[in-house]
PDB file of C-alpha atoms in Angstrom:
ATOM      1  CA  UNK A   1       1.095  -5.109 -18.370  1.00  0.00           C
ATOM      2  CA  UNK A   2      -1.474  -4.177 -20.979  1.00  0.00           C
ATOM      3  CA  UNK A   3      -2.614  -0.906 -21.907  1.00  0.00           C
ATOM      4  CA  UNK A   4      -5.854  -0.875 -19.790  1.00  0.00           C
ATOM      5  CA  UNK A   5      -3.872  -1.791 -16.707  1.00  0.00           C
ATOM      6  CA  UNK A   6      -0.890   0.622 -17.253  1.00  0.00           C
ATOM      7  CA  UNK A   7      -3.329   3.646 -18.112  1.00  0.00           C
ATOM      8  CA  UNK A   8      -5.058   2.833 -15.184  1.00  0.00           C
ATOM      9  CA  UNK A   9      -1.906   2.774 -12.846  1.00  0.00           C
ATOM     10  CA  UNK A  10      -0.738   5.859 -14.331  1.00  0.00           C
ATOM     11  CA  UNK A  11      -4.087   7.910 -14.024  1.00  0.00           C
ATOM     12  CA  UNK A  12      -4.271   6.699 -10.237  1.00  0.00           C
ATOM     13  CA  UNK A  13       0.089   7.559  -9.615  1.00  0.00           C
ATOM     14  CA  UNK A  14      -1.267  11.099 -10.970  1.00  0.00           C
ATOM     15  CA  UNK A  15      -4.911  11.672  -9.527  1.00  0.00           C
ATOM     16  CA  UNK A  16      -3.428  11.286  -5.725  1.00  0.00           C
ATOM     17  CA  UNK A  17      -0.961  13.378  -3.812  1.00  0.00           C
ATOM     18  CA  UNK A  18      -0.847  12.965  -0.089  1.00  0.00           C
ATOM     19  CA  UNK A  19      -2.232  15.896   1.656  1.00  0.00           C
ATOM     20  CA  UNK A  20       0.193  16.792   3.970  1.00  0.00           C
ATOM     21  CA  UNK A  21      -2.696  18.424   6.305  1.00  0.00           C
ATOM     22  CA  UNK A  22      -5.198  15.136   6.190  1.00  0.00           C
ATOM     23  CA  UNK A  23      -4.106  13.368   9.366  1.00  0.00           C
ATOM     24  CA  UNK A  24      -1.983  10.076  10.044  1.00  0.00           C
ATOM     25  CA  UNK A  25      -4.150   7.625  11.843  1.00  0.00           C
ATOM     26  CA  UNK A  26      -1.259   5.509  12.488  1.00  0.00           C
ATOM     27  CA  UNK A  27       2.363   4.826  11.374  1.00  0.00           C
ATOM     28  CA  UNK A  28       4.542   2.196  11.349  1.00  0.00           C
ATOM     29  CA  UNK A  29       7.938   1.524  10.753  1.00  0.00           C
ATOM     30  CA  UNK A  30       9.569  -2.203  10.052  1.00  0.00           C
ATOM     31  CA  UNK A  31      12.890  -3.118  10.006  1.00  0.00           C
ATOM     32  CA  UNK A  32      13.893  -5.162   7.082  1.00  0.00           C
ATOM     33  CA  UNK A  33      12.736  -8.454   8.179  1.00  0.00           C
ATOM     34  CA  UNK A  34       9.877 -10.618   5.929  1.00  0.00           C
ATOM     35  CA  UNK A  35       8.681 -11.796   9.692  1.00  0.00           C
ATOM     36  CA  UNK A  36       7.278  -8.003  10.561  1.00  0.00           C
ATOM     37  CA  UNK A  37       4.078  -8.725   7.907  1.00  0.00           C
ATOM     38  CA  UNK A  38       2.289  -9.704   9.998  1.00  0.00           C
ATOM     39  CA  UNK A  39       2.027  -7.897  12.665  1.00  0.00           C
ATOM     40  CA  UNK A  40       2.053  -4.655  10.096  1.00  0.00           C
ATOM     41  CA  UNK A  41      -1.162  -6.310   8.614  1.00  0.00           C
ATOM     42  CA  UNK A  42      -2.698  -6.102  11.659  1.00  0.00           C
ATOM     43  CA  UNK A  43      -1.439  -2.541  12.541  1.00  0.00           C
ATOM     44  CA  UNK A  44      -3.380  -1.492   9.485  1.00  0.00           C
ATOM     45  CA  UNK A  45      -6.560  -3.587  10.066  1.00  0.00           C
ATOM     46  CA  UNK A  46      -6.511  -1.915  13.864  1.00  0.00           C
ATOM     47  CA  UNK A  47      -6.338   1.253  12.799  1.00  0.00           C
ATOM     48  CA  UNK A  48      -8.870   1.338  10.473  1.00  0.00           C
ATOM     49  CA  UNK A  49     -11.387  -0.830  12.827  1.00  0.00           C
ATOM     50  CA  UNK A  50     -10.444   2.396  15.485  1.00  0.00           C
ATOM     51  CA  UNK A  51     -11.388   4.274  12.939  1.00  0.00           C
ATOM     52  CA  UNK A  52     -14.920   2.984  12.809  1.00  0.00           C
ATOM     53  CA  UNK A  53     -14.128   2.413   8.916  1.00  0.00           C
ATOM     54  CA  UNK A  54     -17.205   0.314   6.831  1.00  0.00           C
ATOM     55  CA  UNK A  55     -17.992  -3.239   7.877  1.00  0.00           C
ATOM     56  CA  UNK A  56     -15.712  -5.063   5.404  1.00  0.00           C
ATOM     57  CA  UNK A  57     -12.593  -2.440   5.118  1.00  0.00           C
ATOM     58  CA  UNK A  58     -10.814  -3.430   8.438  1.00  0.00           C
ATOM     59  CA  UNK A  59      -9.974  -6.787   6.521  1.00  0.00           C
ATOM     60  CA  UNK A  60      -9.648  -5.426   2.961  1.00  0.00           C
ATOM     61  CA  UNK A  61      -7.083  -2.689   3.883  1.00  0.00           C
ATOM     62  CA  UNK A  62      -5.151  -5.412   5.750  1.00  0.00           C
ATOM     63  CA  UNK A  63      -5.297  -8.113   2.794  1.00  0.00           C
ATOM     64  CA  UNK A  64      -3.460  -5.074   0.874  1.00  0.00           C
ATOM     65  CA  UNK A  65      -1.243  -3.694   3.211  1.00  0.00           C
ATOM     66  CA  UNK A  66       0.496  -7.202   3.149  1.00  0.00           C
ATOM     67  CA  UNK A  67       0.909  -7.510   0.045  1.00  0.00           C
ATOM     68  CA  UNK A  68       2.321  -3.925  -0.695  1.00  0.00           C
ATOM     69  CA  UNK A  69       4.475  -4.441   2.365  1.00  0.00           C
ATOM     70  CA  UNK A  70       5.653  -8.061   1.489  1.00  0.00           C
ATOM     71  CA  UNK A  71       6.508  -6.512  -1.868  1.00  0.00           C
ATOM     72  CA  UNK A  72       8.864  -3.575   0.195  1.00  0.00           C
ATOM     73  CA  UNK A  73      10.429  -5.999   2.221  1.00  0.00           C
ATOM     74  CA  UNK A  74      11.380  -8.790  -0.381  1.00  0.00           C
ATOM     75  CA  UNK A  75      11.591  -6.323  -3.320  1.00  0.00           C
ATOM     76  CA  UNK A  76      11.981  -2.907  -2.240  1.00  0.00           C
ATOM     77  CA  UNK A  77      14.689  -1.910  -0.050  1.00  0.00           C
ATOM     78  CA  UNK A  78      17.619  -1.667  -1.834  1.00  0.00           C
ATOM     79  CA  UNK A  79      21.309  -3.197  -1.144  1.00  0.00           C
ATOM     80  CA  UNK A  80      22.994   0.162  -1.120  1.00  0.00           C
ATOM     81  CA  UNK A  81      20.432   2.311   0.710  1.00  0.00           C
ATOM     82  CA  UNK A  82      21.565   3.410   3.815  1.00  0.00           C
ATOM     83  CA  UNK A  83      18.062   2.942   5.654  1.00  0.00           C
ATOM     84  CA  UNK A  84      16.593  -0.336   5.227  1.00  0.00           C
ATOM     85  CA  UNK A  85      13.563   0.370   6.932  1.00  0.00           C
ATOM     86  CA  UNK A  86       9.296   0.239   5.341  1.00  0.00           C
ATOM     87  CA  UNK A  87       6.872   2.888   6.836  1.00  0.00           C
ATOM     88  CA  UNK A  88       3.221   2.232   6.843  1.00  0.00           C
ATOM     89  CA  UNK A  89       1.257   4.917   7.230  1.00  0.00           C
ATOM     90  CA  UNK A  90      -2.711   5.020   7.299  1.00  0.00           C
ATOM     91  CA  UNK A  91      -4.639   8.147   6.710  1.00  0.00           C
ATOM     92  CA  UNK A  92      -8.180   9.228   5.743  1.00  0.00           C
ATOM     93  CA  UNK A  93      -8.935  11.971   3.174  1.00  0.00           C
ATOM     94  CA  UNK A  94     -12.762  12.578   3.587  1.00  0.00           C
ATOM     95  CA  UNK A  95     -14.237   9.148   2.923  1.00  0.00           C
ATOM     96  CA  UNK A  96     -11.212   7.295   1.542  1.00  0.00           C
ATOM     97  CA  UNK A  97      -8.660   5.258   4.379  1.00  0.00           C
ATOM     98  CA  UNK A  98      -5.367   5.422   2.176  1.00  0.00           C
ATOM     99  CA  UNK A  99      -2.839   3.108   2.949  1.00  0.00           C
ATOM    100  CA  UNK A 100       0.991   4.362   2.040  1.00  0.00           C
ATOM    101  CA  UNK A 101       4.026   1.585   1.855  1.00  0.00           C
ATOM    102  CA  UNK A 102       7.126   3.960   1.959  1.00  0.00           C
ATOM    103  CA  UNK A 103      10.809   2.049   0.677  1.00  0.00           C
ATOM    104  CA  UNK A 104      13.948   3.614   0.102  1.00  0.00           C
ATOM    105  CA  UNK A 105      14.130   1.427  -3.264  1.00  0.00           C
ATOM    106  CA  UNK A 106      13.384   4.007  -6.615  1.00  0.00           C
ATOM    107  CA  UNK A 107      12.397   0.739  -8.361  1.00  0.00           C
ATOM    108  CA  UNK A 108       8.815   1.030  -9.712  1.00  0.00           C
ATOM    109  CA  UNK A 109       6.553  -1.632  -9.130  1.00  0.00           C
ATOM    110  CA  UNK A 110       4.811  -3.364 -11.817  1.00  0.00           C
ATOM    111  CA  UNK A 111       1.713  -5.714 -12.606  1.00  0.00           C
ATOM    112  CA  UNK A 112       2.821  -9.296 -13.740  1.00  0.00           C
ATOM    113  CA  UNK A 113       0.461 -11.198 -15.378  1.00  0.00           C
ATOM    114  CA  UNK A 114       0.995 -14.658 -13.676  1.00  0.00           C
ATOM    115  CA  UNK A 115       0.171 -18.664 -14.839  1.00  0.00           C
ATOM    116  CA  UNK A 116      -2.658 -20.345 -12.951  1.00  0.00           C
ATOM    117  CA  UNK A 117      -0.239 -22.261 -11.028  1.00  0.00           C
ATOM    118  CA  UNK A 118       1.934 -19.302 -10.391  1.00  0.00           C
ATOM    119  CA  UNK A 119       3.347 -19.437  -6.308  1.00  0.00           C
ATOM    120  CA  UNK A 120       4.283 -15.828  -6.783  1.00  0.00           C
ATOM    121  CA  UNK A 121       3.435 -12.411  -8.625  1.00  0.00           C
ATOM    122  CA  UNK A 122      -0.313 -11.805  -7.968  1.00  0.00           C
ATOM    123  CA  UNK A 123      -0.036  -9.249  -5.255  1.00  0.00           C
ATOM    124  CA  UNK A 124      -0.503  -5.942  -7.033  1.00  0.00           C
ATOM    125  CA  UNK A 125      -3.438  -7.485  -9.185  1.00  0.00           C
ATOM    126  CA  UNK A 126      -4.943  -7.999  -5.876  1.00  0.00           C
ATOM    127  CA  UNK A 127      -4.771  -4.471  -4.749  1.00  0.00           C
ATOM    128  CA  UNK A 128      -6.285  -3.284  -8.047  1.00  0.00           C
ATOM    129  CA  UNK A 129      -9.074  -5.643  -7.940  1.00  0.00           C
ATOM    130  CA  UNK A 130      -9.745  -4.813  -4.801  1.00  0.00           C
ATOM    131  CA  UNK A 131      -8.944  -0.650  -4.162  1.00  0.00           C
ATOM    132  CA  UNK A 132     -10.619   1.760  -4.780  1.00  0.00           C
ATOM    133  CA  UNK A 133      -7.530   3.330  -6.983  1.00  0.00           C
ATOM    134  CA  UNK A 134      -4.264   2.793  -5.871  1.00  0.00           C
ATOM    135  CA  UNK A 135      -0.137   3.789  -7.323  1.00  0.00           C
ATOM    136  CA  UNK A 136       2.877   4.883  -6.583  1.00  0.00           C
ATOM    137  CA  UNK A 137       4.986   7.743  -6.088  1.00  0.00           C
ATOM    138  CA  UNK A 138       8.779   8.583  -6.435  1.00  0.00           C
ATOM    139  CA  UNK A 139       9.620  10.476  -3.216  1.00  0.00           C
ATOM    140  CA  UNK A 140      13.201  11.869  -2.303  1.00  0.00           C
ATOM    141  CA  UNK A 141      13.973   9.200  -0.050  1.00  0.00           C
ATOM    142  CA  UNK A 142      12.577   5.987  -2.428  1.00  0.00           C
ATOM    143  CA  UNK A 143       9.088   5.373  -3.512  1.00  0.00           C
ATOM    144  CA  UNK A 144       5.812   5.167  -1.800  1.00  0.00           C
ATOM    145  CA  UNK A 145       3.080   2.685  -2.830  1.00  0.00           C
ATOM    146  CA  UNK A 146      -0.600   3.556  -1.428  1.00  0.00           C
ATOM    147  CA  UNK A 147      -4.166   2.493  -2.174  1.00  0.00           C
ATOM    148  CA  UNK A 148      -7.280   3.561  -0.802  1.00  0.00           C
ATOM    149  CA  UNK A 149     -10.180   2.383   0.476  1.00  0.00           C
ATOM    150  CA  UNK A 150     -14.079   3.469   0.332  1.00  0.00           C
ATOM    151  CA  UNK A 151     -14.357   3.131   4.334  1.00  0.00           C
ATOM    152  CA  UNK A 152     -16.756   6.045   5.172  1.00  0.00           C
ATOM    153  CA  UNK A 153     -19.723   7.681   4.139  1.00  0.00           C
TER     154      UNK A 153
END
């Protein structure tokens, strides 16, 4: 990770604190099972076309939300946790849709910096290039990794 990419990662893990009085648009929970993606993905593009969030967003937030979930389910729920379950949740705070991957693993996640012909290991460059900001948080039960979204004006 260079020193661009970690300060920026840092800066976002401290600028944002869920609100717990901005409202849940949605939640979801998964069992741990690599087949759920999908229809998580679409759970988060749903909610935010509900929403009435800006023309692109519907398909941004769920081109994210799959990789940050993919990433909970194959890397994040740890052996010896007693809940093996991922929660998506899906909020707005003013004109930001935030999008919050909660795992019972304490593992941090981290950039890689891939090879061209990589298979694997491009997912959280994705959500930076694409988010608005976007980190992680150590929570008593695990970690939660969220991004947001520019979705209303």
């Amino acid at each position: 990770m260079t020193e661009v990419t970690a300060a920026r990662t840092v800066l976002a893990e401290d600028r944002y604190t869920p609100d717990p009085l901005v409202p849940v648009l949605g939640e979801k929970w998964l069992p741990r099972d690599i087949r759920c993606v999908a229809s998580a993905r679409r759970f988060v593009r749903d909610v935010a076309f509900d929403w009435n969030a800006a023309e692109d967003v519907p398909e941004v937030a769920e081109l994210l939300a799959s990789e940050l979930i993919t990433n909970a389910l194959t890397h994040g729920v740890a052996e010896s946790s007693a809940t093996r379950v991922v929660r998506v949740t899906v909020s707005r705070e003013k004109a930001l849709l935030v999008v919050d991957v909660h795992d019972p693993c304490p593992a941090l996640p981290r950039l890689r910096h891939t090879g061209a012909l990589a298979l694997h290991g491009r997912g959280l460059a994705i959500v930076q290039a694409f988010s608005h900001h976007w980190g992680w948080a150590l929570t008593p039960y695990g970690k939660s990794v969220w991004f947001q979204l520019l979705a209303w004006r």
